[in-house]
Coordinates of N, CA and C in Angstrom, one line a residue:
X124 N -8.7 83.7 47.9 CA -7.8 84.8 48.1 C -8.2 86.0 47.3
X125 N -7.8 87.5 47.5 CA -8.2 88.3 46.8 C -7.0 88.9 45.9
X126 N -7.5 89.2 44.9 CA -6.6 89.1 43.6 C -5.8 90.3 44.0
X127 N -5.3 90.2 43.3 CA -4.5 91.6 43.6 C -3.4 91.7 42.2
X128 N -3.7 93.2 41.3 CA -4.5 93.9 41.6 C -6.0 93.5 41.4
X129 N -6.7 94.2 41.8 CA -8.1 93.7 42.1 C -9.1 93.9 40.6
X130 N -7.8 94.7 39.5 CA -8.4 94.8 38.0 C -8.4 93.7 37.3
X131 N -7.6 92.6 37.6 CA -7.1 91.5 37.1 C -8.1 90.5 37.3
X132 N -8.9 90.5 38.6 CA -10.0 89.4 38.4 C -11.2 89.1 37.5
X133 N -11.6 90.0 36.8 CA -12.5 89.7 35.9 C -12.2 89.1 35.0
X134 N -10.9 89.3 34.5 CA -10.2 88.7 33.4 C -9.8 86.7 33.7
X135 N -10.1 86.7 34.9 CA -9.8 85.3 35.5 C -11.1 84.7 35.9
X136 N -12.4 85.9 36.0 CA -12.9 85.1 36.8 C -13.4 85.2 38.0
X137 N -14.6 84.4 38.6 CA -14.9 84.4 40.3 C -15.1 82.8 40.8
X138 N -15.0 82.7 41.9 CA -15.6 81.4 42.5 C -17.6 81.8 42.8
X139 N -17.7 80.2 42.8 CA -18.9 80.9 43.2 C -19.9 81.3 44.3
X140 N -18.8 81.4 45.2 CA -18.9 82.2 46.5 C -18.2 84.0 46.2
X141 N -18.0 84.0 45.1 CA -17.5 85.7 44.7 C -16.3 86.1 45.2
X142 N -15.7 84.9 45.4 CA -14.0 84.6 45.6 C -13.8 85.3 43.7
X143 N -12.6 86.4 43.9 CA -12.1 86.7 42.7 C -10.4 86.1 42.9
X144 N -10.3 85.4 41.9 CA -9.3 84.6 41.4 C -8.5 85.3 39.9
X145 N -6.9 85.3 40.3 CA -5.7 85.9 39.2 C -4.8 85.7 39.3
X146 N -4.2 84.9 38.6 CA -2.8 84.4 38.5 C -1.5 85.3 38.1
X147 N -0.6 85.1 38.4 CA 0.3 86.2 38.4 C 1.3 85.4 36.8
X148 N 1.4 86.1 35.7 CA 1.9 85.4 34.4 C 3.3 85.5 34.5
X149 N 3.9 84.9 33.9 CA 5.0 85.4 33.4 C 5.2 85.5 32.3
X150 N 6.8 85.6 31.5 CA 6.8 86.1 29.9 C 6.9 84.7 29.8
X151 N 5.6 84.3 29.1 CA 5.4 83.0 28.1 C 5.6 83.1 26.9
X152 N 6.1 84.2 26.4 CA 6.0 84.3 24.8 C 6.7 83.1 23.8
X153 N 5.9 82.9 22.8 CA 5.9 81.7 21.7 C 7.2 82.1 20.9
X154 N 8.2 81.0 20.8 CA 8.7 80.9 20.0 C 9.1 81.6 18.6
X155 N 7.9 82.1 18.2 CA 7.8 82.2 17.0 C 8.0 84.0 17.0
X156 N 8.0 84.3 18.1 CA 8.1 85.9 18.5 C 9.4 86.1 18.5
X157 N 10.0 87.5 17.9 CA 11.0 88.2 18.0 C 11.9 87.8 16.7
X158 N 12.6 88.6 16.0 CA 13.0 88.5 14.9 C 14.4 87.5 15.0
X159 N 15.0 87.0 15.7 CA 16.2 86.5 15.6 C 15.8 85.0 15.0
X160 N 16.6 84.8 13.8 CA 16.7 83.4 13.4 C 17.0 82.4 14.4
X161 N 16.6 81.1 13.8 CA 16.9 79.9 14.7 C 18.7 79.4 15.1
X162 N 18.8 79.1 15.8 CA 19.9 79.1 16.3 C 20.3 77.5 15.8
X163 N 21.5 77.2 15.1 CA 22.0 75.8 14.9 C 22.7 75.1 16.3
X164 N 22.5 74.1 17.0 CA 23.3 73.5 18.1 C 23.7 72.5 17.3
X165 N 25.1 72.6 17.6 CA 25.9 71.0 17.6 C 26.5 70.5 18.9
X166 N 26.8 69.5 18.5 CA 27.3 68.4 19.7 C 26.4 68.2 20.5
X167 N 26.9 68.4 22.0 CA 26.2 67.7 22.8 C 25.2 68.4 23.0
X168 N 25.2 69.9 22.4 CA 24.1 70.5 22.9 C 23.3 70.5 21.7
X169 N 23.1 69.6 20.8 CA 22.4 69.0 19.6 C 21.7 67.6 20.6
X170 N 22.6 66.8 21.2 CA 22.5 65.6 21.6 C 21.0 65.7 22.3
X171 N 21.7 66.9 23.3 CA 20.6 67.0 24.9 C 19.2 67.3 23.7
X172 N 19.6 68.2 22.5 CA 18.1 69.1 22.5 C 17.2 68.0 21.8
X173 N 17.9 67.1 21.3 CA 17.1 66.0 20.2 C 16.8 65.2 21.4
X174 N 17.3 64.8 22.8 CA 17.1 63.8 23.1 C 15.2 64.3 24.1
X175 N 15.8 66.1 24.2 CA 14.1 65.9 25.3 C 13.2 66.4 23.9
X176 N 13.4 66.8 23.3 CA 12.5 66.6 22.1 C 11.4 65.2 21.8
X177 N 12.4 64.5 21.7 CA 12.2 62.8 21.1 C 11.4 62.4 22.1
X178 N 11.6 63.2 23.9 CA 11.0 62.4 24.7 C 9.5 63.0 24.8
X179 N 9.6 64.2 24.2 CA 7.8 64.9 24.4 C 7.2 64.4 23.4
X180 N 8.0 64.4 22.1 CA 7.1 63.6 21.0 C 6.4 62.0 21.4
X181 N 7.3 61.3 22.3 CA 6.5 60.0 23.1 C 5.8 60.0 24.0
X182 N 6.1 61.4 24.4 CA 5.0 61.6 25.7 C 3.1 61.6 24.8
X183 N 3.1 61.8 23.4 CA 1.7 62.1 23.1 C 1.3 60.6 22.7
X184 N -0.2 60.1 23.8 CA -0.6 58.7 22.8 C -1.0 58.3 22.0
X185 N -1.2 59.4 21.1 CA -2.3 59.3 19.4 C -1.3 59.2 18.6
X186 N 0.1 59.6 19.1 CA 0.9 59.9 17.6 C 2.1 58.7 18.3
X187 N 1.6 57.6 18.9 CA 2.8 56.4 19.8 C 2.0 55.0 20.0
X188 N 0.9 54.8 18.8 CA 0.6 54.0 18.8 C 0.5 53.0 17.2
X189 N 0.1 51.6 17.3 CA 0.4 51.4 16.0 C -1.3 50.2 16.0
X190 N -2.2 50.3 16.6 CA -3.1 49.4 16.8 C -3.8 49.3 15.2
X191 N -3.1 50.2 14.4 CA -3.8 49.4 13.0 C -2.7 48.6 12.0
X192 N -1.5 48.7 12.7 CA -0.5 48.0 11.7 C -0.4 48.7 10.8
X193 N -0.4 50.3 10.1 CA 0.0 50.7 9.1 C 1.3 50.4 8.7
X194 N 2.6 50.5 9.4 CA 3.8 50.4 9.3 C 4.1 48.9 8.9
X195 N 3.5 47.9 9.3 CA 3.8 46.8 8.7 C 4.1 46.5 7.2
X196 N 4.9 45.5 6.9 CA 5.2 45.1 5.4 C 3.9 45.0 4.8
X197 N 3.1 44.1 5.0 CA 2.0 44.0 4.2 C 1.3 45.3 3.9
X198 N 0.9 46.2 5.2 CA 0.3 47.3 4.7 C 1.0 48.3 4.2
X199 N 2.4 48.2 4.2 CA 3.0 49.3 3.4 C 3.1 48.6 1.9
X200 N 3.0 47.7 1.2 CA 3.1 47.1 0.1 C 1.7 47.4 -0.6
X201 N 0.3 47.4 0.2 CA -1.0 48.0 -0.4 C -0.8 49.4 -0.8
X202 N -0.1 49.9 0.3 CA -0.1 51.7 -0.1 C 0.6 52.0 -1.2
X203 N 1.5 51.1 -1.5 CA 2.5 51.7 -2.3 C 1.4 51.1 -3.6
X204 N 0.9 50.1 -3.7 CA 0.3 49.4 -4.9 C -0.8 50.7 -4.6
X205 N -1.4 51.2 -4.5 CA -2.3 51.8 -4.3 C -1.5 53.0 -5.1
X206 N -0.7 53.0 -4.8 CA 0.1 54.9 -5.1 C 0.7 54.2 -6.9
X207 N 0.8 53.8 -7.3 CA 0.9 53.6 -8.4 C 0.3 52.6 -9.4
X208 N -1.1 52.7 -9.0 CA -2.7 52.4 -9.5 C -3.0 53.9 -10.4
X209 N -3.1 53.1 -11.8 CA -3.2 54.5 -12.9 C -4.4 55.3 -11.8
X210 N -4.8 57.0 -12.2 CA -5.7 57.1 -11.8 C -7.0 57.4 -12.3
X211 N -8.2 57.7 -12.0 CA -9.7 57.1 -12.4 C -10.0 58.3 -13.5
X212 N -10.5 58.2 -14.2 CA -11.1 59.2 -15.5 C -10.8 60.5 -14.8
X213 N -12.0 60.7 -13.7 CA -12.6 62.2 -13.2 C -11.1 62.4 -12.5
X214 N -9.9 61.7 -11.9 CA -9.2 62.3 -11.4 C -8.1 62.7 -12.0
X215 N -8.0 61.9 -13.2 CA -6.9 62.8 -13.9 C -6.6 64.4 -14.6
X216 N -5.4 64.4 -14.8 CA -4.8 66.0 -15.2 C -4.0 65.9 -15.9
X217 N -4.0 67.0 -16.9 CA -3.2 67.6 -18.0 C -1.7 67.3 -17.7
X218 N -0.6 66.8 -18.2 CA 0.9 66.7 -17.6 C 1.5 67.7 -18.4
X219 N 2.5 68.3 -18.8 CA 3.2 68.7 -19.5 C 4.6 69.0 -19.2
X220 N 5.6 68.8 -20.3 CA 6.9 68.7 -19.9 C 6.8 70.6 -20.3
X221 N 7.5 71.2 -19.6 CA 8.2 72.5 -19.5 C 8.3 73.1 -20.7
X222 N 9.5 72.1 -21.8 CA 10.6 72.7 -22.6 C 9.5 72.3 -24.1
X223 N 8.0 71.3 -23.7 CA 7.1 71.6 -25.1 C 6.2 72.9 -24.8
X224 N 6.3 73.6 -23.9 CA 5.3 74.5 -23.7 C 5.8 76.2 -24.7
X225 N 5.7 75.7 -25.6 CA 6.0 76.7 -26.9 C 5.3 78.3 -26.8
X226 N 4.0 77.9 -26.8 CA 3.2 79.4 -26.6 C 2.7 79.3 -25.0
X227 N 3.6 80.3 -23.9 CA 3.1 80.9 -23.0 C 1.7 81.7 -22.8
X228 N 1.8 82.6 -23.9 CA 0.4 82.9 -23.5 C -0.8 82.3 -23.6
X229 N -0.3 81.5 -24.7 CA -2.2 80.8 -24.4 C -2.5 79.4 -23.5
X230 N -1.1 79.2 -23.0 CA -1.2 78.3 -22.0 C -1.3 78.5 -20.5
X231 N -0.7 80.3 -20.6 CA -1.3 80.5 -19.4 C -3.1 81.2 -19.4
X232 N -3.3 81.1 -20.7 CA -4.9 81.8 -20.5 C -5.7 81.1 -20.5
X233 N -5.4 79.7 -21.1 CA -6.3 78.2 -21.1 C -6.2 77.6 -19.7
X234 N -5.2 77.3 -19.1 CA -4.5 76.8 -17.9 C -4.6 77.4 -16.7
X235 N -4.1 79.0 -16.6 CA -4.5 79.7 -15.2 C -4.8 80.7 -15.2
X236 N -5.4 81.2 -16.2 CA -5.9 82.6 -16.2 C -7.7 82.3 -15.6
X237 N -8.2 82.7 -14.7 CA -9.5 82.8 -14.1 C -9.8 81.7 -13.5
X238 N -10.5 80.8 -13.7 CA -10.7 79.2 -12.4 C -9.7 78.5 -12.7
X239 N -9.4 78.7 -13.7 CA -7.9 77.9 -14.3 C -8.5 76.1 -14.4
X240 N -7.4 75.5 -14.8 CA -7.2 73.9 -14.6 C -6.4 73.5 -13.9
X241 N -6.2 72.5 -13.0 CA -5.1 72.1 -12.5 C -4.1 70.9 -13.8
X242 N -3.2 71.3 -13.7 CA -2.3 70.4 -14.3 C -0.9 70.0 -13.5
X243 N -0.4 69.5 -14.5 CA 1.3 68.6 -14.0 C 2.2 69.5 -15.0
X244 N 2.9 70.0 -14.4 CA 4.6 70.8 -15.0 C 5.6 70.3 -14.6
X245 N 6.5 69.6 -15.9 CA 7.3 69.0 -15.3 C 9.0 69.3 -15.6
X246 N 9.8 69.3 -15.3 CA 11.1 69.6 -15.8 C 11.8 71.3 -15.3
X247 N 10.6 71.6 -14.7 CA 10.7 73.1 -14.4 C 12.1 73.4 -13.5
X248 N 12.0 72.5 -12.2 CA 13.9 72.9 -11.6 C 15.1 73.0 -12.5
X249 N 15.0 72.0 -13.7 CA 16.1 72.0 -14.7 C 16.0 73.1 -15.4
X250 N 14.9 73.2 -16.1 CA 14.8 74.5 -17.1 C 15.2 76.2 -16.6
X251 N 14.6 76.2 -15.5 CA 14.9 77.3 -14.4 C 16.0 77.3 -13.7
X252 N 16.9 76.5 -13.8 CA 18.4 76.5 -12.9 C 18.5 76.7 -11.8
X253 N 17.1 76.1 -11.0 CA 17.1 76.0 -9.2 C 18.2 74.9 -8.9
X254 N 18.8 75.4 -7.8 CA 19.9 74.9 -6.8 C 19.3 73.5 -6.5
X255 N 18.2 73.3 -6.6 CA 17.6 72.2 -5.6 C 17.4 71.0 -6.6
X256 N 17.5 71.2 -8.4 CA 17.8 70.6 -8.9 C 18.8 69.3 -8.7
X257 N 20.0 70.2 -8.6 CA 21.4 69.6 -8.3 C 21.0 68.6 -6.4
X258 N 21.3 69.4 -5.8 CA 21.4 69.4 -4.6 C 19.8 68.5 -3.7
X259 N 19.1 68.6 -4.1 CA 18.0 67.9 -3.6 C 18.1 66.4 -4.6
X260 N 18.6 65.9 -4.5 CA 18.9 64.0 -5.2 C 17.5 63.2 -4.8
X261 N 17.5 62.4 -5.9 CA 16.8 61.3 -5.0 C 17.6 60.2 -4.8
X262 N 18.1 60.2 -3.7 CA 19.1 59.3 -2.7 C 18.8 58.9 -1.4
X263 N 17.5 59.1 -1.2 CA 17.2 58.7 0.2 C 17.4 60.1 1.1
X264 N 17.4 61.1 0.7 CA 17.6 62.2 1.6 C 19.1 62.5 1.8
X265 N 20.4 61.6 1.5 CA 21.3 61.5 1.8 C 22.3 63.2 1.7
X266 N 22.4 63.7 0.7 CA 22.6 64.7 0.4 C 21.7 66.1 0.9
X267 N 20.9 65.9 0.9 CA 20.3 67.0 1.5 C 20.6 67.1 3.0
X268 N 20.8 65.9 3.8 CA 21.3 66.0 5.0 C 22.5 66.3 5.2
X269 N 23.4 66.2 4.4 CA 24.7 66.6 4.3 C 24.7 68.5 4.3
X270 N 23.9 68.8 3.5 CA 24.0 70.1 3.4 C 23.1 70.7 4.8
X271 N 21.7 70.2 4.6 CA 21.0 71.3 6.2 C 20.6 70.1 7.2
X272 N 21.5 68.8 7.4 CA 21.0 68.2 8.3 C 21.1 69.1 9.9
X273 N 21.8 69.8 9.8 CA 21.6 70.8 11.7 C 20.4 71.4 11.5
X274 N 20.0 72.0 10.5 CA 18.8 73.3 10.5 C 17.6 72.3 11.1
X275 N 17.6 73.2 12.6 CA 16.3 73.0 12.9 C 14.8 73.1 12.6
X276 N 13.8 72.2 12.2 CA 12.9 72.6 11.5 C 11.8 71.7 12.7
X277 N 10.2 72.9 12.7 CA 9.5 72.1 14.0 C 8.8 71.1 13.3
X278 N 8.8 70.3 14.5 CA 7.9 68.6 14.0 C 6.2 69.2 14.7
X279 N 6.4 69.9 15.9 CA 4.9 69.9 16.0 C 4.6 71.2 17.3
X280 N 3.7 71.8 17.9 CA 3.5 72.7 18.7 C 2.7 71.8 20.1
X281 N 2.6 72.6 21.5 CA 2.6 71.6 22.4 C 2.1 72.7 23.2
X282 N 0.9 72.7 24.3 CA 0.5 73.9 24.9 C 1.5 73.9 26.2
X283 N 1.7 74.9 26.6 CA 2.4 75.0 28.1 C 1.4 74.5 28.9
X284 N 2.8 73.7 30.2 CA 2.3 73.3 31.1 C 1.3 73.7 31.8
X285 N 2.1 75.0 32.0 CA 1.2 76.0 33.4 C 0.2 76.5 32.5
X286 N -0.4 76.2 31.7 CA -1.8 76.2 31.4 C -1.7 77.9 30.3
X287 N -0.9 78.9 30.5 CA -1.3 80.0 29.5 C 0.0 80.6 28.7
X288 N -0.6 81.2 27.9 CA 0.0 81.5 26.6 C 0.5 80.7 25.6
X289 N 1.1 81.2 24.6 CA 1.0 80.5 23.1 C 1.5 78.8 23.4
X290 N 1.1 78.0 22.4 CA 2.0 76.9 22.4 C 3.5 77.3 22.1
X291 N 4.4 76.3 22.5 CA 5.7 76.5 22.2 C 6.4 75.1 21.4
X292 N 7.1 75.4 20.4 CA 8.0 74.7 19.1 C 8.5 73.6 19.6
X293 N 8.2 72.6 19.6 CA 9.2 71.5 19.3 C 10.0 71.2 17.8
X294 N 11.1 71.1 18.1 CA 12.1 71.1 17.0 C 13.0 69.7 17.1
X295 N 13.1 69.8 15.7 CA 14.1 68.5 15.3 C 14.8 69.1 14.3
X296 N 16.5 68.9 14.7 CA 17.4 69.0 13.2 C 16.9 68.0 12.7
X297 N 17.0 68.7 11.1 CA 16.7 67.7 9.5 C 16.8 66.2 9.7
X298 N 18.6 66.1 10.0 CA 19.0 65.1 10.2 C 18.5 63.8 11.2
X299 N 17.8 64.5 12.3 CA 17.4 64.2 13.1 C 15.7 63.2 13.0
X300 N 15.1 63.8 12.0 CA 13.8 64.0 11.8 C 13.9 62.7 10.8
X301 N 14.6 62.9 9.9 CA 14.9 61.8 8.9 C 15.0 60.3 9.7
X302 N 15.6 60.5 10.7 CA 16.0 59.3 11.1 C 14.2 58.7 11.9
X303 N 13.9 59.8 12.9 CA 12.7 59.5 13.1 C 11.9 58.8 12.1
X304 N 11.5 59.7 11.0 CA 11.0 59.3 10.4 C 10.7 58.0 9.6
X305 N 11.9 57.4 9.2 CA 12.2 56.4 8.9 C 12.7 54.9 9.8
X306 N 12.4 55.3 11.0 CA 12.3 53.4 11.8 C 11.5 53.9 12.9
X307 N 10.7 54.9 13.1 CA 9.7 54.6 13.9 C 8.3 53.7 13.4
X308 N 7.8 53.3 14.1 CA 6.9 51.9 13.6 C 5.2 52.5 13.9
X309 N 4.7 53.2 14.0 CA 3.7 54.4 14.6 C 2.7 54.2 13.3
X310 N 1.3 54.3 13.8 CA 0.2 54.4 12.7 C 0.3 55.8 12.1
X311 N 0.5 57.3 13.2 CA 0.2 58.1 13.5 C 1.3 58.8 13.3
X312 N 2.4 59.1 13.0 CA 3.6 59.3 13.6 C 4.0 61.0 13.2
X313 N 4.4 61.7 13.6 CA 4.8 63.4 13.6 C 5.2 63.2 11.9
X314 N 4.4 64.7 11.5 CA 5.2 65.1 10.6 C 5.9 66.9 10.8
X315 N 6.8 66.9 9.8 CA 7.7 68.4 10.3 C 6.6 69.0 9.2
X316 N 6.4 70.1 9.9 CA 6.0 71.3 8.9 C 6.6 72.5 9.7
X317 N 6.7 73.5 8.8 CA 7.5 74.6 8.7 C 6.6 76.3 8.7
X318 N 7.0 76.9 9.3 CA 6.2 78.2 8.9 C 6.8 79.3 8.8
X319 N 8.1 79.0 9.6 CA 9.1 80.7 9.7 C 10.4 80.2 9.2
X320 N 10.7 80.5 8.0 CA 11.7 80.3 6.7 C 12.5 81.2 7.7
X321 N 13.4 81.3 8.4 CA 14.0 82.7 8.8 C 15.5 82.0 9.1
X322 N 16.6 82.6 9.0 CA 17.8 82.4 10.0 C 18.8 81.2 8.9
X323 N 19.2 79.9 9.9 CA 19.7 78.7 8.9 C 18.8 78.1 8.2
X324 N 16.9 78.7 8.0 CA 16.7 77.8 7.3 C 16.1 78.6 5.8
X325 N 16.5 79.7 5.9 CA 16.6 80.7 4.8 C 17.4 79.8 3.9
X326 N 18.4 79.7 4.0 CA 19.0 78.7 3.0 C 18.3 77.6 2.0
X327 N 17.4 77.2 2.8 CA 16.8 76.2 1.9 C 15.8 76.9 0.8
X328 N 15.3 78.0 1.6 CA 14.6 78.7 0.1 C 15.4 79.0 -0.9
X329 N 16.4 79.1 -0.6 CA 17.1 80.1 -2.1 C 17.4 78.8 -2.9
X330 N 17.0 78.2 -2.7 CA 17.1 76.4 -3.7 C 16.0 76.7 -4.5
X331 N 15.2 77.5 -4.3 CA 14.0 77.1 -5.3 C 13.8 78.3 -5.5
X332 N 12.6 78.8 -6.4 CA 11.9 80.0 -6.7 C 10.1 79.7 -7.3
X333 N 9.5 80.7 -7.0 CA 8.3 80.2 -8.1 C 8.3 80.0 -9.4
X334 N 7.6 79.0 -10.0 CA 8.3 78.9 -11.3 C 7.5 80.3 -12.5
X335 N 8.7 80.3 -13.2 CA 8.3 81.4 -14.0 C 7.6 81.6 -14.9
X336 N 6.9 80.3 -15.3 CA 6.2 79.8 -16.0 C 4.5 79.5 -15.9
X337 N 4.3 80.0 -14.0 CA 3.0 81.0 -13.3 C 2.9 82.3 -13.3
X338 N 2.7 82.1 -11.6 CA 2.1 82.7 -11.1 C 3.2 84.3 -11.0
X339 N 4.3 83.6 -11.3 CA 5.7 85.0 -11.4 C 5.6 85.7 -12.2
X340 N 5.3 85.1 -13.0 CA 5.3 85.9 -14.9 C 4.1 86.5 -14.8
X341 N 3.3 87.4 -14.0 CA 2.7 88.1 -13.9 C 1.3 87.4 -14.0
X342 N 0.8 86.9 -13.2 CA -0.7 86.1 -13.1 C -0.4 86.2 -11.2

């Protein structure tokens, strides 16, 4: 067929009988376009959006298989023995609690001033009076889902069907994600990462700050 307009075929392409080929687009725009925060659904319109979510995350077969047995007891019992195996000379690092860190300046000129060192800072949400102190527990997530279990946060990106423009967001509420995350049986299994802080999930930043004790304090 002949494209029409007839400017648009190069951009698509020829056959190679000099057939010019152009698809007519529509607005595919990504997710991640236009300023308006994420929108919180409850009820059932939480129900529907978690349920076709959950079903595209199964639709992928890299991240819905389990042919190495990670999730099993035995190999979760190595990982963890493994995760609290001291570590080896060359990989250890400097620790320091917060409240002994007496002289600032020469701890930030020994520590981060130019290639710097990496170290361990510890105590810093208490010292600094971050919200996430209090409110981020270690309870199994229990409390944190109490406060942002609706805020949608994305598990992963997915290209369109019809073949063009950006990928688009798959999303899981908090609460939602937690639960995934904890009885799916999967070698492979989704993790959430995050990239646009905006709307209900603005909130979660104001729990924290950089600590003041870097990169804030003028470095």
């Amino acid at each position: 067929f002949r494209a029409h307009p007839p400017a648009m075929a190069d951009e698509f392409g020829t056959l190679d009988d000099g057939t010019e080929l152009a698809f007519a687009l529509g607005d595919y725009s990504d997710s991640d376009d236009g300023a308006a925060g994420p929108e919180v659904a409850t009820g059932e319109r939480q129900e529907e959006a978690v349920g076709k979510a959950l079903e595209l995350l199964g639709s992928v077969p890299e991240h819905n298989h389990s042919e190495r047995g990670l999730s099993t007891e035995r190999m979760a019992a190595e990982i963890q023995a493994m995760g609290i195996e001291p570590p080896r000379a060359e990989h250890r690092v400097e620790t320091y609690e917060v409240d002994d860190i007496s002289d600032i300046g020469r701890f930030r000129a020994e520590l981060l001033a130019g290639e710097g060192r990496p170290c361990v800072i510890r105590g810093i949400p208490r010292a600094e009076g971050w919200p996430a102190a209090e409110k981020w527990r270690d309870d199994g997530g229990k409390q944190f889902c109490e406060l942002y279990g609706d805020v949608p946060v994305q598990v992963t990106e997915m290209a369109a069907g019809h073949g063009f423009g950006k990928p688009f967001r798959v999303e899981l509420p908090i609460r939602s994600y937690v639960e995934y995350s904890t009885t799916n049986q999967v070698d492979w299994p989704f993790y959430s990462w995050e990239r646009k802080w905006d709307g209900a999930r603005r909130s979660i930043l104001e729990d924290f700050t950089a600590p003041k004790v870097g990169w804030s304090a003028g470095l």
